[in-house]
PDB file of C-alpha atoms and ligand atoms in Angstrom:
ATOM      1  CA  MET A 726     147.643 -11.269  36.182  1.00 82.00           C
ATOM      2  CA  SER A 727     148.523 -14.280  33.243  1.00 82.00           C
ATOM      3  CA  GLY A 728     145.358 -15.401  31.305  1.00 93.00           C
ATOM      4  CA  CYS A 729     143.716 -12.015  31.980  1.00 98.00           C
ATOM      5  CA  ILE A 730     142.621 -10.704  28.229  1.00 98.00           C
ATOM      6  CA  PHE A 731     142.694  -6.901  30.494  1.00 98.00           C
ATOM      7  CA  CYS A 732     146.475  -6.984  31.684  1.00 98.00           C
ATOM      8  CA  ARG A 733     147.293  -8.348  28.634  1.00 98.00           C
ATOM      9  CA  ILE A 734     145.522  -5.218  26.989  1.00 98.00           C
ATOM     10  CA  VAL A 735     147.057  -3.165  29.356  1.00 98.00           C
ATOM     11  CA  ALA A 736     150.423  -4.667  29.612  1.00 97.00           C
ATOM     12  CA  GLY A 737     150.546  -4.270  24.905  1.00 97.00           C
ATOM     13  CA  ASP A 738     149.841  -8.176  24.609  1.00 97.00           C
ATOM     14  CA  ALA A 739     146.523  -8.051  23.013  1.00 97.00           C
ATOM     15  CA  PRO A 740     145.109  -5.165  21.394  1.00 97.00           C
ATOM     16  CA  SER A 741     142.556  -2.776  22.053  1.00 98.00           C
ATOM     17  CA  THR A 742     141.620   1.470  21.178  1.00 98.00           C
ATOM     18  CA  ARG A 743     142.919   3.505  24.180  1.00 98.00           C
ATOM     19  CA  VAL A 744     140.773   6.012  24.792  1.00 98.00           C
ATOM     20  CA  TYR A 745     142.231   7.574  27.897  1.00 98.00           C
ATOM     21  CA  GLU A 746     145.547   5.884  30.140  1.00 98.00           C
ATOM     22  CA  ASP A 747     147.410   7.341  33.082  1.00 98.00           C
ATOM     23  CA  ASP A 748     149.556   5.489  36.666  1.00 98.00           C
ATOM     24  CA  THR A 749     146.675   3.417  37.349  1.00 98.00           C
ATOM     25  CA  LEU A 750     143.481   3.656  34.695  1.00 98.00           C
ATOM     26  CA  CYS A 751     143.228   2.654  31.001  1.00 98.00           C
ATOM     27  CA  ALA A 752     139.993   3.423  29.033  1.00 98.00           C
ATOM     28  CA  PHE A 753     139.425   1.501  25.907  1.00 98.00           C
ATOM     29  CA  LEU A 754     136.142   0.477  23.742  1.00 98.00           C
ATOM     30  CA  ASP A 755     134.574  -2.569  24.320  1.00 98.00           C
ATOM     31  CA  ILE A 756     135.235  -4.781  21.305  1.00 98.00           C
ATOM     32  CA  ARG A 757     131.333  -5.529  21.010  1.00 97.00           C
ATOM     33  CA  PRO A 758     129.548  -2.340  21.020  1.00 98.00           C
ATOM     34  CA  ILE A 759     126.239  -2.039  22.394  1.00 97.00           C
ATOM     35  CA  THR A 760     126.143   2.017  21.279  1.00 97.00           C
ATOM     36  CA  ARG A 761     128.834   3.830  19.656  1.00 97.00           C
ATOM     37  CA  GLY A 762     131.399   4.943  21.992  1.00 98.00           C
ATOM     38  CA  HIS A 763     130.966   1.963  24.915  1.00 98.00           C
ATOM     39  CA  THR A 764     134.198   2.374  26.648  1.00 98.00           C
ATOM     40  CA  LEU A 765     135.502   0.486  28.995  1.00 98.00           C
ATOM     41  CA  ILE A 766     137.185   1.261  31.985  1.00 99.00           C
ATOM     42  CA  ILE A 767     139.607  -0.672  34.083  1.00 98.00           C
ATOM     43  CA  PRO A 768     142.359  -0.577  36.557  1.00 98.00           C
ATOM     44  CA  LYS A 769     146.079  -0.761  35.597  1.00 98.00           C
ATOM     45  CA  GLN A 770     146.441  -3.550  38.305  1.00 97.00           C
ATOM     46  CA  HIS A 771     144.718  -6.630  37.715  1.00 98.00           C
ATOM     47  CA  ALA A 772     141.191  -6.732  40.666  1.00 98.00           C
ATOM     48  CA  THR A 773     138.679  -9.982  39.752  1.00 98.00           C
ATOM     49  CA  ASN A 774     135.719  -7.796  41.328  1.00 98.00           C
ATOM     50  CA  LEU A 775     134.118  -5.883  43.980  1.00 98.00           C
ATOM     51  CA  ASP A 776     135.944  -7.631  46.576  1.00 98.00           C
ATOM     52  CA  ASP A 777     139.393  -7.763  45.713  1.00 96.00           C
ATOM     53  CA  LEU A 778     139.671  -4.102  44.583  1.00 98.00           C
ATOM     54  CA  ASP A 779     140.567  -1.244  46.755  1.00 97.00           C
ATOM     55  CA  PRO A 780     138.637   1.647  47.362  1.00 98.00           C
ATOM     56  CA  ALA A 781     140.230   4.659  46.133  1.00 98.00           C
ATOM     57  CA  LEU A 782     141.099   2.737  42.490  1.00 98.00           C
ATOM     58  CA  GLY A 783     137.356   2.522  42.494  1.00 98.00           C
ATOM     59  CA  ALA A 784     136.440   6.305  43.638  1.00 98.00           C
ATOM     60  CA  ALA A 785     139.403   6.777  40.949  1.00 98.00           C
ATOM     61  CA  ILE A 786     137.981   4.269  37.851  1.00 98.00           C
ATOM     62  CA  PHE A 787     133.521   6.257  39.152  1.00 98.00           C
ATOM     63  CA  THR A 788     135.505   9.497  38.928  1.00 98.00           C
ATOM     64  CA  LEU A 789     137.013   8.473  35.311  1.00 98.00           C
ATOM     65  CA  GLY A 790     132.768   7.030  34.458  1.00 98.00           C
ATOM     66  CA  HIS A 791     131.654  10.766  35.416  1.00 98.00           C
ATOM     67  CA  ARG A 792     133.907  12.837  32.821  1.00 98.00           C
ATOM     68  CA  LEU A 793     133.954  10.259  29.753  1.00 98.00           C
ATOM     69  CA  ALA A 794     130.715  10.379  30.470  1.00 98.00           C
ATOM     70  CA  LYS A 795     130.733  14.867  30.364  1.00 98.00           C
ATOM     71  CA  ALA A 796     133.322  14.052  27.273  1.00 98.00           C
ATOM     72  CA  VAL A 797     130.234  11.776  25.163  1.00 98.00           C
ATOM     73  CA  ARG A 798     128.367  14.527  25.596  1.00 98.00           C
ATOM     74  CA  ARG A 799     130.782  17.193  24.476  1.00 98.00           C
ATOM     75  CA  SER A 800     132.292  15.118  21.239  1.00 98.00           C
ATOM     76  CA  GLU A 801     130.705  14.686  17.819  1.00 97.00           C
ATOM     77  CA  LEU A 802     128.608  11.429  19.707  1.00 97.00           C
ATOM     78  CA  ALA A 803     126.514  14.054  20.286  1.00 96.00           C
ATOM     79  CA  ALA A 804     125.155  11.389  22.824  1.00 98.00           C
ATOM     80  CA  ASP A 805     122.964  13.472  25.982  1.00 98.00           C
ATOM     81  CA  GLY A 806     123.783  10.706  28.324  1.00 98.00           C
ATOM     82  CA  ALA A 807     124.754   7.830  29.846  1.00 98.00           C
ATOM     83  CA  ASN A 808     124.629   4.289  31.305  1.00 98.00           C
ATOM     84  CA  LEU A 809     128.074   3.351  33.126  1.00 98.00           C
ATOM     85  CA  LEU A 810     127.681   0.006  34.650  1.00 98.00           C
ATOM     86  CA  LEU A 811     129.461  -2.133  36.749  1.00 98.00           C
ATOM     87  CA  ASN A 812     129.109  -5.973  36.994  1.00 98.00           C
ATOM     88  CA  ASP A 813     129.954  -7.507  40.304  1.00 98.00           C
ATOM     89  CA  GLY A 814     130.254 -11.102  40.137  1.00 98.00           C
ATOM     90  CA  LYS A 815     129.424 -14.541  38.022  1.00 97.00           C
ATOM     91  CA  ALA A 816     125.776 -13.637  39.354  1.00 98.00           C
ATOM     92  CA  ALA A 817     125.682 -10.342  38.096  1.00 98.00           C
ATOM     93  CA  PHE A 818     126.913 -11.593  34.821  1.00 96.00           C
ATOM     94  CA  GLN A 819     130.569 -10.448  35.029  1.00 98.00           C
ATOM     95  CA  THR A 820     132.036 -12.409  32.033  1.00 98.00           C
ATOM     96  CA  VAL A 821     135.292 -10.976  32.043  1.00 98.00           C
ATOM     97  CA  HIS A 822     136.819 -11.106  35.753  1.00 98.00           C
ATOM     98  CA  HIS A 823     139.638  -8.123  35.824  1.00 98.00           C
ATOM     99  CA  VAL A 824     136.928  -5.086  37.364  1.00 98.00           C
ATOM    100  CA  HIS A 825     135.432  -2.552  35.055  1.00 98.00           C
ATOM    101  CA  LEU A 826     132.668   0.048  34.001  1.00 98.00           C
ATOM    102  CA  HIS A 827     130.663   0.303  31.279  1.00 98.00           C
ATOM    103  CA  VAL A 828     130.089   3.594  30.436  1.00 98.00           C
ATOM    104  CA  VAL A 829     127.566   3.455  27.710  1.00 98.00           C
ATOM    105  CA  PRO A 830     126.513   6.627  25.332  1.00 98.00           C
ATOM    106  CA  ARG A 831     122.376   7.151  24.815  1.00 98.00           C
ATOM    107  CA  ARG A 832     121.202   9.707  22.511  1.00 98.00           C
ATOM    108  CA  HIS A 833     116.886  10.854  23.380  1.00 98.00           C
ATOM    109  CA  GLY A 834     114.458   8.535  21.842  1.00 97.00           C
ATOM    110  CA  ASP A 835     117.270   5.849  21.147  1.00 97.00           C
ATOM    111  CA  ARG A 836     115.360   2.679  22.022  1.00 96.00           C
ATOM    112  CA  LEU A 837     115.091   0.515  19.150  1.00 96.00           C
ATOM    113  CA  ALA A 838     118.946   1.643  18.107  1.00 95.00           C
ATOM    114  CA  PHE A 839     119.866   0.364  21.968  1.00 96.00           C
ATOM    115  CA  ALA A 840     118.043  -2.534  21.931  1.00 96.00           C
ATOM    116  CA  LYS A 841     118.994  -3.496  17.999  1.00 96.00           C
ATOM    117  CA  GLY A 842     122.883  -2.501  19.277  1.00 95.00           C
ATOM    118  CA  PHE A 843     122.180  -5.064  22.389  1.00 95.00           C
ATOM    119  CA  LEU A 844     121.545  -7.593  19.912  1.00 96.00           C
ATOM    120  CA  LEU A 845     123.813  -7.484  17.394  1.00 95.00           C
ATOM    121  CA  ARG A 846     126.781  -5.311  19.373  1.00 96.00           C
ATOM    122  CA  ARG A 847     128.983  -4.393  15.900  1.00 94.00           C
ATOM    123  CA  PRO A 848     132.443  -2.030  16.567  1.00 90.00           C
ATOM    124  CA  HIS A 849     131.812   1.260  14.878  1.00 86.00           C
ATOM    125  CA  GLU A 850     134.480   2.984  13.044  1.00 95.00           C
ATOM    126  CA  SER A 851     136.834   2.441  16.530  1.00 97.00           C
ATOM    127  CA  ASP A 852     139.756   4.844  15.478  1.00 97.00           C
ATOM    128  CA  LEU A 853     137.120   7.485  14.440  1.00 97.00           C
ATOM    129  CA  THR A 854     135.032   7.295  17.936  1.00 98.00           C
ATOM    130  CA  ALA A 855     138.483   7.071  19.843  1.00 98.00           C
ATOM    131  CA  ALA A 856     138.971  10.382  18.722  1.00 98.00           C
ATOM    132  CA  ALA A 857     136.074  11.586  19.181  1.00 98.00           C
ATOM    133  CA  ILE A 858     135.822  10.577  22.779  1.00 98.00           C
ATOM    134  CA  ARG A 859     139.418  12.344  23.267  1.00 98.00           C
ATOM    135  CA  ALA A 860     138.121  15.710  21.662  1.00 98.00           C
ATOM    136  CA  GLY A 861     135.483  15.489  23.780  1.00 98.00           C
ATOM    137  CA  LEU A 862     137.883  14.872  27.031  1.00 98.00           C
ATOM    138  CA  ASP A 863     139.987  17.494  25.687  1.00 98.00           C
ATOM    139  CA  ARG A 864     136.663  19.815  25.545  1.00 97.00           C
ATOM    140  CA  LEU A 865     136.011  19.068  28.820  1.00 98.00           C
ATOM    141  CA  ASP A 866     139.247  19.763  30.467  1.00 96.00           C
ATOM    142  CA  THR A 867     138.892  23.482  28.236  1.00 97.00           C
ATOM    143  CA  GLU A 868     135.552  23.905  29.353  1.00 96.00           C
ATOM    144  CA  GLU A 869     137.225  23.527  33.427  1.00 93.00           C
ATOM    145  CA  ARG A 870     140.068  24.742  33.113  1.00 94.00           C
ATOM    146  CA  ASP A 871     138.212  28.541  31.205  1.00 94.00           C
ATOM    147  CA  THR A 872     135.659  28.029  34.500  1.00 92.00           C
ATOM    148  CA  ARG A 873     137.974  28.036  36.727  1.00 91.00           C
ATOM    149  CA  ALA A 874     139.439  30.941  35.219  1.00 88.00           C
TER     150      ALA A 874
HETATM  151  P1  5GP B 897     130.959  -7.650  31.496  1.00 78.83           P
HETATM  152  O1  5GP B 897     129.553  -8.574  30.867  1.00 78.83           O
HETATM  153  O2  5GP B 897     132.289  -8.772  32.252  1.00 78.83           O
HETATM  154  O3  5GP B 897     130.651  -7.056  32.646  1.00 78.83           O
HETATM  155  O4  5GP B 897     131.748  -7.472  29.757  1.00 78.83           O
HETATM  156  C1  5GP B 897     132.871  -7.486  29.636  1.00 78.83           C
HETATM  157  C2  5GP B 897     133.027  -6.805  28.207  1.00 78.83           C
HETATM  158  O5  5GP B 897     133.958  -6.833  27.615  1.00 78.83           O
HETATM  159  C3  5GP B 897     131.848  -6.925  27.413  1.00 78.83           C
HETATM  160  O6  5GP B 897     130.882  -5.619  27.030  1.00 78.83           O
HETATM  161  C4  5GP B 897     132.688  -7.498  26.347  1.00 78.83           C
HETATM  162  O7  5GP B 897     132.227  -7.161  24.341  1.00 78.83           O
HETATM  163  C5  5GP B 897     134.231  -6.895  26.086  1.00 78.83           C
HETATM  164  N1  5GP B 897     135.416  -7.878  25.743  1.00 78.83           N
HETATM  165  C6  5GP B 897     135.588  -9.144  25.889  1.00 78.83           C
HETATM  166  N2  5GP B 897     136.625  -8.867  25.421  1.00 78.83           N
HETATM  167  C7  5GP B 897     137.018  -7.891  24.881  1.00 78.83           C
HETATM  168  C8  5GP B 897     138.488  -7.783  24.367  1.00 78.83           C
HETATM  169  O8  5GP B 897     139.419  -8.200  24.406  1.00 78.83           O
HETATM  170  N3  5GP B 897     138.860  -6.660  24.230  1.00 78.83           N
HETATM  171  C9  5GP B 897     137.594  -5.920  24.371  1.00 78.83           C
HETATM  172  N4  5GP B 897     138.291  -4.261  23.862  1.00 78.83           N
HETATM  173  N5  5GP B 897     136.570  -5.952  25.068  1.00 78.83           N
HETATM  174  C10 5GP B 897     136.381  -6.734  25.197  1.00 78.83           C
HETATM  175 ZN1   ZN B 898     143.388  -8.604  34.493  1.00 78.83          ZN
END
């Protein structure tokens, strides 16, 4: 959709630090992260909010969120958990009107750092962070392959 920043990112017309991409989804670092590795997962096809989203795509978005939450635990970010959050509509503080799921890595005892990150929202070494998350996804793939073998 013209004028939508996330559609521009999908089209490659606006910059982003990508973490994952397939035919239907794209995941990239939030430009104003709350914690290191804060990632947004979006459908490539524009959907303004959940009213507008194909439920199958919603399921795929959550599946990827699940994988990213596991990947950041297995990455150099050494997360102990993650907040997965989707703000649906202006009433729910949605500010970019293209559906997105936030994956915010968390660590034990990070309450103060989280509060500070929430106020400052400064990027942290984006390329290194994205590479660490991709490595975590690779580790997860290997672990799942080994479990199946
Ligand atoms: P919302 O409040 O709509 O759930 O969150 C929108 C998120 O998108 C915010 O966390 C904000 O920092 C992020 N964001 C807004 N514009 C851009 C952008 O151009 N690039 C990236 N990577 N993130 C963005
Ligand atoms: Zn869009």
